[in-house]
CSV table of C-alpha atoms and ligand atoms in Angstrom, one decimal:
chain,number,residue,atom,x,y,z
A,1,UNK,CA,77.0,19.3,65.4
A,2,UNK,CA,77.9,19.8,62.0
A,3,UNK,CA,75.7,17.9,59.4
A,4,UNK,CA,76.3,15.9,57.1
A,5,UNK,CA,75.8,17.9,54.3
A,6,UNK,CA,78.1,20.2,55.4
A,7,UNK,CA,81.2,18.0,55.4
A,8,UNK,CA,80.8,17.4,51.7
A,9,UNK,CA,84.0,18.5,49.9
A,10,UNK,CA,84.3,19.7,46.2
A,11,UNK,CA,86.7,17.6,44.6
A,12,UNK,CA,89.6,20.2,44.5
A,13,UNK,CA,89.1,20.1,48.2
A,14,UNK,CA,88.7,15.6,48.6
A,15,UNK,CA,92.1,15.7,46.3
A,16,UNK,CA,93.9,17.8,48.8
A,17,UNK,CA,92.6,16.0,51.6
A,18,UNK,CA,93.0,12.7,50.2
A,19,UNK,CA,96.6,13.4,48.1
A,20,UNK,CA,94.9,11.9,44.8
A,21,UNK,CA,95.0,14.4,41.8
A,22,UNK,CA,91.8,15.2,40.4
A,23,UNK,CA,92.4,13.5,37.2
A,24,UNK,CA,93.0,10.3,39.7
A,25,UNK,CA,89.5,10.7,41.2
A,26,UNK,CA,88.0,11.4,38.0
A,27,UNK,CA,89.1,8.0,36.5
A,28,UNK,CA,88.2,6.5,39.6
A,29,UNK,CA,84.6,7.7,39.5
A,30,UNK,CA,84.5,6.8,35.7
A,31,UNK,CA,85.7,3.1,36.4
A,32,UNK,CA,83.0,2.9,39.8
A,33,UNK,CA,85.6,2.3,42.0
A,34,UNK,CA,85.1,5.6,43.8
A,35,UNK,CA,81.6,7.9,42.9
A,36,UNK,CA,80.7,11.3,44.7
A,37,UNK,CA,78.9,11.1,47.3
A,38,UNK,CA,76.5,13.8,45.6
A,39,UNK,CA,76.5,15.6,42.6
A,40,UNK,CA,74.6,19.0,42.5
A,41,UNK,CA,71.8,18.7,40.0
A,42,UNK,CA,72.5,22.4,38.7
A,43,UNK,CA,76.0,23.1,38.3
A,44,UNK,CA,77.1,19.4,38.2
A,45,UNK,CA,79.7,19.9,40.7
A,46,UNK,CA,80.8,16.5,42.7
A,47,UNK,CA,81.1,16.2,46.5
A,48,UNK,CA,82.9,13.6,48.6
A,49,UNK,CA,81.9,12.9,51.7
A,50,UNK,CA,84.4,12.3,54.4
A,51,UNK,CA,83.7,9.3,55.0
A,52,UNK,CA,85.4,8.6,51.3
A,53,UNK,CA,88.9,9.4,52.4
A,54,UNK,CA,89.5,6.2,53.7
A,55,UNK,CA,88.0,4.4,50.1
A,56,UNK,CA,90.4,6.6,48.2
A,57,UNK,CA,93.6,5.5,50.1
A,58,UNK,CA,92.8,2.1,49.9
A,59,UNK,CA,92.0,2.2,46.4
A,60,UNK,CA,94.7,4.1,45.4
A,61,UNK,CA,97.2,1.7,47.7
A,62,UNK,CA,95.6,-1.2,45.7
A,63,UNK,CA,96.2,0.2,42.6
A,64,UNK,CA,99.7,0.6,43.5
A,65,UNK,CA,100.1,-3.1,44.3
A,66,UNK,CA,99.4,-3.6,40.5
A,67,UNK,CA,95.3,-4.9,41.6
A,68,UNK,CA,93.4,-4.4,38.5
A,69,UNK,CA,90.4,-2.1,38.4
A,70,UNK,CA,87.8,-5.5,38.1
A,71,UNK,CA,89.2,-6.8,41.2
A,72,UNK,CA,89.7,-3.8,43.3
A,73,UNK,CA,85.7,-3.4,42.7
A,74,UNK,CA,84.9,-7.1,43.9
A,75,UNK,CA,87.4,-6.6,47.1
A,76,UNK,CA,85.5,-2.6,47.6
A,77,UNK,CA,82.3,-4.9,48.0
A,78,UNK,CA,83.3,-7.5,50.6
A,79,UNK,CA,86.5,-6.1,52.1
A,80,UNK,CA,88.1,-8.4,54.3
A,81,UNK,CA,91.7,-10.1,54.9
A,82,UNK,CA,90.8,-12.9,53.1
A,83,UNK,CA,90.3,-10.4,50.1
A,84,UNK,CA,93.7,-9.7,50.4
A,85,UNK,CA,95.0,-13.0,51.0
A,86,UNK,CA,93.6,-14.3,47.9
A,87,UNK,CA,95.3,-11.4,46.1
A,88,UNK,CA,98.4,-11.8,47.8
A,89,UNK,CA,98.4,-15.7,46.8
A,90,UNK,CA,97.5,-14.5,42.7
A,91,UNK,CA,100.7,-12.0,42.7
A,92,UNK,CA,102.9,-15.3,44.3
A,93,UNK,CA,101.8,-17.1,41.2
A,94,UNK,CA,102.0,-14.5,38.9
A,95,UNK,CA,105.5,-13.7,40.3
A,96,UNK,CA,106.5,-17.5,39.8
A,97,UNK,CA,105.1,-17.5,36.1
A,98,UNK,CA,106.9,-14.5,34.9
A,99,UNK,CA,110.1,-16.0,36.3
A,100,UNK,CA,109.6,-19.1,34.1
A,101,UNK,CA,108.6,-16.9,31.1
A,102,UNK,CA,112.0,-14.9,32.1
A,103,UNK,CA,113.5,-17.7,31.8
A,104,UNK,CA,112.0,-19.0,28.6
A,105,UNK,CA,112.9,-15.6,27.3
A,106,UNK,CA,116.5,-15.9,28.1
A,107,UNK,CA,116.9,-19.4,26.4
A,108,UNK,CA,115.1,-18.0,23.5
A,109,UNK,CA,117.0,-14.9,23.2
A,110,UNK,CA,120.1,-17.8,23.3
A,111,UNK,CA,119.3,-19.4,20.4
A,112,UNK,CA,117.8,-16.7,18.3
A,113,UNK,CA,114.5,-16.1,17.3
A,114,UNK,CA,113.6,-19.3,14.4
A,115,UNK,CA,113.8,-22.1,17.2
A,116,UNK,CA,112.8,-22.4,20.4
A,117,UNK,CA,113.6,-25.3,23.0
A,118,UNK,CA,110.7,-27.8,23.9
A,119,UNK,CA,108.9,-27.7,27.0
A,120,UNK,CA,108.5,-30.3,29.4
A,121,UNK,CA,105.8,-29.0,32.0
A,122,UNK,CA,105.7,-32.2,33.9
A,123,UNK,CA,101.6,-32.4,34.1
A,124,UNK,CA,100.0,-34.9,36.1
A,125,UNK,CA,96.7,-35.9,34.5
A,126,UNK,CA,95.2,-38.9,35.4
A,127,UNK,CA,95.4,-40.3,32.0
A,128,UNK,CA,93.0,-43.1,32.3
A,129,UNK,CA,89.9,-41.4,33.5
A,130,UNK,CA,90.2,-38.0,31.6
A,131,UNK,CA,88.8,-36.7,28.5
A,132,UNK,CA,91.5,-36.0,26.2
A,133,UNK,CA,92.2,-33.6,22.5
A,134,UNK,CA,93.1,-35.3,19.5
A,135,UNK,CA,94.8,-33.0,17.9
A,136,UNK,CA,96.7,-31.7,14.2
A,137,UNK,CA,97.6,-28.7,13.3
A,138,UNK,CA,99.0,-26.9,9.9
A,139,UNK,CA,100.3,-23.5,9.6
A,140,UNK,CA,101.3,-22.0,5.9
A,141,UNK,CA,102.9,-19.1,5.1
A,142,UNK,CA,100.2,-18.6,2.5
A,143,UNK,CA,100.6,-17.3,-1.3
A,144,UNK,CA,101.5,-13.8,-0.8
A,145,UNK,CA,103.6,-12.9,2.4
A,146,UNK,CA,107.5,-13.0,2.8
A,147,UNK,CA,107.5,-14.9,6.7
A,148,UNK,CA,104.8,-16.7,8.6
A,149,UNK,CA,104.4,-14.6,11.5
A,150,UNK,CA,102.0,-17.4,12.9
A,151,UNK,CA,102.4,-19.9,15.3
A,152,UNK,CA,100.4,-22.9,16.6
A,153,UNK,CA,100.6,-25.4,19.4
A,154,UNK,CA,98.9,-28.9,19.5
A,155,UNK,CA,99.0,-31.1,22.8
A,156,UNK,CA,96.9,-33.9,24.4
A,157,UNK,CA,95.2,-31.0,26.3
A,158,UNK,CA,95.9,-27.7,24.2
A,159,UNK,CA,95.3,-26.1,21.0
A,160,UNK,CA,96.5,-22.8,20.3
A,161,UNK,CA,97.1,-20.6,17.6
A,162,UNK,CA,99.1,-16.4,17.4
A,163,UNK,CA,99.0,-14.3,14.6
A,164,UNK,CA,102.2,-11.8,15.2
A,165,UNK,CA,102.5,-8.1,13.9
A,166,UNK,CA,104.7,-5.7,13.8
A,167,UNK,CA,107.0,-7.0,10.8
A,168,UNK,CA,109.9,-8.9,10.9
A,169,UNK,CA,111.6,-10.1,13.0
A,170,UNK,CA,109.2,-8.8,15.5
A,171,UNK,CA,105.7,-10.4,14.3
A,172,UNK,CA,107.3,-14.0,14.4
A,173,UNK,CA,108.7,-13.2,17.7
A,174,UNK,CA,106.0,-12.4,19.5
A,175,UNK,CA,103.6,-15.2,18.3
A,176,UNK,CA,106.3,-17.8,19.0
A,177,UNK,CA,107.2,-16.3,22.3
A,178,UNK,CA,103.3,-16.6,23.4
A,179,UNK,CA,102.9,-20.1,22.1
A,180,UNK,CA,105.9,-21.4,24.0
A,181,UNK,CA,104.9,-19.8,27.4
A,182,UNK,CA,101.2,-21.0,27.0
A,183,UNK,CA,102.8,-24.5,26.2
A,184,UNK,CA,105.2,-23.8,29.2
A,185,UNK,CA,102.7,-22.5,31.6
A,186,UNK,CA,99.6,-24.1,31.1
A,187,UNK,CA,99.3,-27.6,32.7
A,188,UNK,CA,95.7,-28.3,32.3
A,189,UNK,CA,94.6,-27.8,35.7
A,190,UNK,CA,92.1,-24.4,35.5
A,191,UNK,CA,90.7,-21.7,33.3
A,192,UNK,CA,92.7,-19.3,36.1
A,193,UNK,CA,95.9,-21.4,34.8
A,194,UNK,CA,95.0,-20.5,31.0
A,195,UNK,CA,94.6,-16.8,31.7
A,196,UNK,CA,97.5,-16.8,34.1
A,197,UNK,CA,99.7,-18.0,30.7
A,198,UNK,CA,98.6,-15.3,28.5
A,199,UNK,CA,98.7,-12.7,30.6
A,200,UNK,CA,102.5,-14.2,31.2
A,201,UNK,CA,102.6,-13.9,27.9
A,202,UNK,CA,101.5,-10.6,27.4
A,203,UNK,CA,103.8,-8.9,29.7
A,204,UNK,CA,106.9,-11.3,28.1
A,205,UNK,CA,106.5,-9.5,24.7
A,206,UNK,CA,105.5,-6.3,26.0
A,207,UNK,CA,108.8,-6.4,28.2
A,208,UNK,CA,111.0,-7.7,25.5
A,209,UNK,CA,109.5,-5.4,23.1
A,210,UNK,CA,110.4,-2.7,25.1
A,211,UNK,CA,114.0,-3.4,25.3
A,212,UNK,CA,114.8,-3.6,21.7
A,213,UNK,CA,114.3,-1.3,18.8
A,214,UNK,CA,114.2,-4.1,16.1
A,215,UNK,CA,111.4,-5.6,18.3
A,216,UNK,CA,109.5,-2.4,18.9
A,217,UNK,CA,105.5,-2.5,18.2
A,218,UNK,CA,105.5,-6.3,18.0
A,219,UNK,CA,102.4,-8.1,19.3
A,220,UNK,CA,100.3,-11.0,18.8
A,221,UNK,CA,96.6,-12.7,18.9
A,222,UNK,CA,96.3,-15.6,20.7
A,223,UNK,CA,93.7,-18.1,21.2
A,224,UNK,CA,93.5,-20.6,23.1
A,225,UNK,CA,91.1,-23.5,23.9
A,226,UNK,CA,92.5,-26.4,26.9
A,227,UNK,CA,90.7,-29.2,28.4
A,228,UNK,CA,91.0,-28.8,31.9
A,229,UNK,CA,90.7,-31.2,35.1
A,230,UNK,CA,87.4,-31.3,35.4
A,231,UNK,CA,86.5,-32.2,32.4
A,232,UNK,CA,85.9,-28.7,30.9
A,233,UNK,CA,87.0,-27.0,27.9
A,234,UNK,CA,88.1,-23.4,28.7
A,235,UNK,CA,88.8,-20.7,26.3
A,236,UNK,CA,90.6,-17.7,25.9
A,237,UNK,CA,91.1,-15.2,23.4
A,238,UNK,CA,92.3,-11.6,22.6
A,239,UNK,CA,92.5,-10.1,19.0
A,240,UNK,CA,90.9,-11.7,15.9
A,241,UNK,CA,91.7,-15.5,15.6
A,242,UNK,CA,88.8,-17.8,16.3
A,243,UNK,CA,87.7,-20.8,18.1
A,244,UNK,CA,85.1,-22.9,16.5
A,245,UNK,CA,82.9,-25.9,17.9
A,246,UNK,CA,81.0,-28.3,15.8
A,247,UNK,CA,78.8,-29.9,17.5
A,248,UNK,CA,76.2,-32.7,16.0
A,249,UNK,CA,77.1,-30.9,12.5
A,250,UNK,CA,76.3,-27.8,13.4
A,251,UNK,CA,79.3,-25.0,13.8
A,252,UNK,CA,79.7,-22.7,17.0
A,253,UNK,CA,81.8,-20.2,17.2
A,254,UNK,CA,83.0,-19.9,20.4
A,255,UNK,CA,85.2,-16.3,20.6
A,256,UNK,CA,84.5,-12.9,19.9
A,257,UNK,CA,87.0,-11.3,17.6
A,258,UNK,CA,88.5,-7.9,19.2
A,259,UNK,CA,88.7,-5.8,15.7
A,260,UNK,CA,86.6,-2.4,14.7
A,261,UNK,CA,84.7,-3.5,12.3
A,262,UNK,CA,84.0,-6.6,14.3
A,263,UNK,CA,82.9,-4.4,17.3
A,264,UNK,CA,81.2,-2.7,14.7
A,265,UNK,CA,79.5,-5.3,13.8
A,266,UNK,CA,78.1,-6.7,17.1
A,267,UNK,CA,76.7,-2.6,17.7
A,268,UNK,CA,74.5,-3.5,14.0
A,269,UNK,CA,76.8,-0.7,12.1
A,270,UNK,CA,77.7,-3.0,9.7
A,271,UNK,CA,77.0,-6.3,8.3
A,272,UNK,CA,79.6,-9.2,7.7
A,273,UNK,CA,79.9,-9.1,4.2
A,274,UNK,CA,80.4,-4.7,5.0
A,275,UNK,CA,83.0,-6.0,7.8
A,276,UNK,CA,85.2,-8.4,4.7
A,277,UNK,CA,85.2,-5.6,2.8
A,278,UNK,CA,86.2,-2.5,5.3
A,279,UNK,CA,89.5,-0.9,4.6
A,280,UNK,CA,90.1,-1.6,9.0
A,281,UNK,CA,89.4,-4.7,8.7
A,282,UNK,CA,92.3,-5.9,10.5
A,283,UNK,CA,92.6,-3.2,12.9
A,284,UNK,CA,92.7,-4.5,16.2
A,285,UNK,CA,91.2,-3.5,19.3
A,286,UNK,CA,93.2,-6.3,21.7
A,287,UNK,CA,96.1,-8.0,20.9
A,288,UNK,CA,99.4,-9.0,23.1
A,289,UNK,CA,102.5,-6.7,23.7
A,290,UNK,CA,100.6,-3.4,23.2
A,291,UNK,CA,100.8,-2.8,27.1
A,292,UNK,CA,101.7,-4.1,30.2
A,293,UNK,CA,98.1,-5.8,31.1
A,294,UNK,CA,95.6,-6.9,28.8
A,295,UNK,CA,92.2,-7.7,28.6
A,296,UNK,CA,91.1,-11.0,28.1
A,297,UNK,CA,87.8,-13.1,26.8
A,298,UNK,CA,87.3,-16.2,28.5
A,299,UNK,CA,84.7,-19.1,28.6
A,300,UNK,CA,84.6,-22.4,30.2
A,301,UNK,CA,82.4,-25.1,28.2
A,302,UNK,CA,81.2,-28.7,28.5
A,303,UNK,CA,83.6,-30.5,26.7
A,304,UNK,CA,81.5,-33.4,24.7
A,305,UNK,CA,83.3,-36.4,23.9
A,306,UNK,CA,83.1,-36.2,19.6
A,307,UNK,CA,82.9,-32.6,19.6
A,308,UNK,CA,85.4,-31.1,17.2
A,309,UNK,CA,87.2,-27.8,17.5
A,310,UNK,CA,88.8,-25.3,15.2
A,311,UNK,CA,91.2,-23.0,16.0
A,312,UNK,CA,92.6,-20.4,13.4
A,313,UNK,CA,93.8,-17.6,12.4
A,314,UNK,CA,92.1,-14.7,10.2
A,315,UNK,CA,94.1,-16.2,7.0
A,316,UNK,CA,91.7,-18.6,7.1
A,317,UNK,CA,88.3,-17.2,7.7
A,318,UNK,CA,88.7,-14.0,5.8
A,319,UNK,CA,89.0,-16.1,2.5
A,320,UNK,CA,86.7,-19.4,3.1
A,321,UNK,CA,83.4,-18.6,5.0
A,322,UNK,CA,81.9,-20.1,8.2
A,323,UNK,CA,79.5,-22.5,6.2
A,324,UNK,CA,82.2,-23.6,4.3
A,325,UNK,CA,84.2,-24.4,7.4
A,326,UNK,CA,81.5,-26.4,8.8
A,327,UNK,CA,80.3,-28.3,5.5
A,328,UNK,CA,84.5,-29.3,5.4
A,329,UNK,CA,84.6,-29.8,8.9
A,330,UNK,CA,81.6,-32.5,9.0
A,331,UNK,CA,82.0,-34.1,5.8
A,332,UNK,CA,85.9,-34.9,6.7
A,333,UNK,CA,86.5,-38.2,9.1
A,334,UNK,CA,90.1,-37.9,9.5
A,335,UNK,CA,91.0,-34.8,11.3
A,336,UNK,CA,94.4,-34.6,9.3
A,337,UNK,CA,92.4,-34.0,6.2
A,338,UNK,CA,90.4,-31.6,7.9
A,339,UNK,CA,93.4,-29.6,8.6
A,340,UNK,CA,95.1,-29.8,5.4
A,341,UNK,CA,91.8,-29.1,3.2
A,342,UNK,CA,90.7,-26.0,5.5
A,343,UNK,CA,94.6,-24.6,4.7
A,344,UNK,CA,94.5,-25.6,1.3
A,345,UNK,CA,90.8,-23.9,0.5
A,346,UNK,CA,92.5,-21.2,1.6
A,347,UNK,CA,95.8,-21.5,-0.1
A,348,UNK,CA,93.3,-21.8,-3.5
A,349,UNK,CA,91.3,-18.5,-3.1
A,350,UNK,CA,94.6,-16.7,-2.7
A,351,UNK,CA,96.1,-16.9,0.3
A,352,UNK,CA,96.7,-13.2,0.8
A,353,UNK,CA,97.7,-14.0,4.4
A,354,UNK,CA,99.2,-16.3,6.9
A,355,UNK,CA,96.8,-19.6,7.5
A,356,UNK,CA,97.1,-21.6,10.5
A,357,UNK,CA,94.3,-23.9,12.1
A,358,UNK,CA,94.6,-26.3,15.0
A,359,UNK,CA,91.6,-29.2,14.6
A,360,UNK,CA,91.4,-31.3,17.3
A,361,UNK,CA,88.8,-33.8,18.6
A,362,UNK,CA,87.4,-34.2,22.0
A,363,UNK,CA,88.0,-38.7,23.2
A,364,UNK,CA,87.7,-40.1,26.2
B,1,LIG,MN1,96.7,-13.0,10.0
């Protein structure tokens, strides 16, 4: 009987066997979907076992079904039908949502690219029991730009803001076209909705990008912060525009911003002030419309009746700092004012970009 350890197979040998390229494997074993069964502790060299064959087909059949790494690694752990099931279920509603951003597209691409049609998404809150936002928002094209590549959304359950890039029209396009499909997409039922809507999002500028050369290298930040069925107040964000809490006076941010220096930052290479200053400072590491999927941050929080919430852009917070946001933010009653004195702070020490906040209040 042949043993075990001579079955092993170099990977040259596992790629034949298995029809995945060596690069394949290699990416595979990097991401810990698929490591060698044994790795010779002189030379290196990898070995698969037979017993791996099967693995590799499966993972490389999933990956062709469009399953992302993450969840190809959970369903490797407990591999079932149900597994499956539950995948098949996600692609149905992702399938349905990029129909309605197709569509959303289309009526956009209709009427040009300055206004876009209204969105009835038919929720159906219970609006007696439910926690609710209060919300205002501002956007200004600030002292210094030509457009406002920003955009903002303010609902009963949703406060969002986009900072677009890629120059006009293209920057303007791709924050509005976000904004409308997370206003088009998410209801307020579940943080799986909110992610659902960006990552609808996402593959709606990526795609229309794609397809025109005037539109080319557009993308967008997005954050987003809804108040969802049960009573929690979900978050997502990719690229550098913030959410904020204040809570009993004191102010919380709530996202990490995806930018070098800010990743810098969080490894203790640089401090804040270093950060401002950087000649990268706005040099993402996320945004949406760079590629067909996108990574996303995402948090679900106790939503406190009282509680207020900031959302913004960098415009703001790269020219009035965090204690200056919160001092504003607690001595202001009206929310309105709030708003208007963030955007106008940063209006006076310059203005040098876009600023847009969404404040909003969390009632009962
Ligand atoms: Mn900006």
């Amino acid at each position: 009987m042949l043993r075990q350890v001579d079955e092993l197979m170099p990977i040259g040998e596992f790629s034949e066997r298995s029809g995945l390229s060596p690069k394949r494997l290699r990416s595979y074993a990097a991401g810990g979907l698929l490591v060698p069964a044994a790795v010779d502790s002189v030379s290196g060299y990898r070995y698969y076992s037979p017993g791996q064959l099967r693995d590799a087909q499966l993972i490389d059949a999933l990956r062709e079904a469009g399953m992302p790494l993450a969840d190809i690694r959970a369903l490797l752990r407990d591999p079932s039908n149900e597994q499956l099931d539950a995948w098949a279920r996600r692609v149905e509603i992702d399938a349905a949502q990029r129909h309605k951003a197709l569509d959303l597209a289309r009526q956009m691409l209709a009427i040009g690219t300055t206004s876009f049609p209204a969105v009835d998404n038919d929720r159906s809150r219970k609006e007696s029991t439910m926690t609710k936002l209060r919300t205002v928002s501002r956007t200004d094209i600030g002292r210094v730009r030509d457009n406002n590549e920003d955009a903002v959304v303010s609902s009963d359950h949703l406060a969002a803001v986009a900072d677009g890039m890629g120059g006009h029209p293209g920057g303007e396009v791709a924050s509005a076209v976000a904004i409308a499909l997370l206003q088009a997409a998410f209801t307020g039922r579940s943080l799986d909705e909110l992610q659902a809507a960006v990552r609808a999002a996402n593959r709606a500028i990526w795609d229309r990008a794609g397809g025109s050369a005037e539109l080319e290298g557009m993308g967008t930040t997005i954050c987003a912060a809804g108040l969802i069925e049960n009573g929690s107040l979900v978050v997502v964000n990719v690229g550098d525009s913030r959410a904020y809490v204040l809570h009993n006076g004191l102010l919380t941010q709530l996202t990490h911003d995806h930018s070098v220096t800010a990743e810098a930052v969080r490894r203790g290479e640089m401090s804040e002030q270093e950060a401002l200053d950087h000649p990268h400072h706005s040099v993402l590491t996320r945004a949406l419309g760079v590629a067909a999927d996108v990574e996303l941050d995402s948090a679900a929080h106790l939503a406190v009746e009282g509680d207020r919430l900031l959302i913004c852009t960098d415009g703001l917070v790269n020219e009035v700092s965090s204690d200056e946001i919160a001092s504003l933010m607690a001595v202001t009653e009206d929310i309105q004012a709030t708003a208007d004195g963030l955007v106008e702070l940063a209006l006076s020490r310059g203005g040098r970009d876009n600023v847009s906040v969404v404040v909003a209040e969390i009632c009962a």
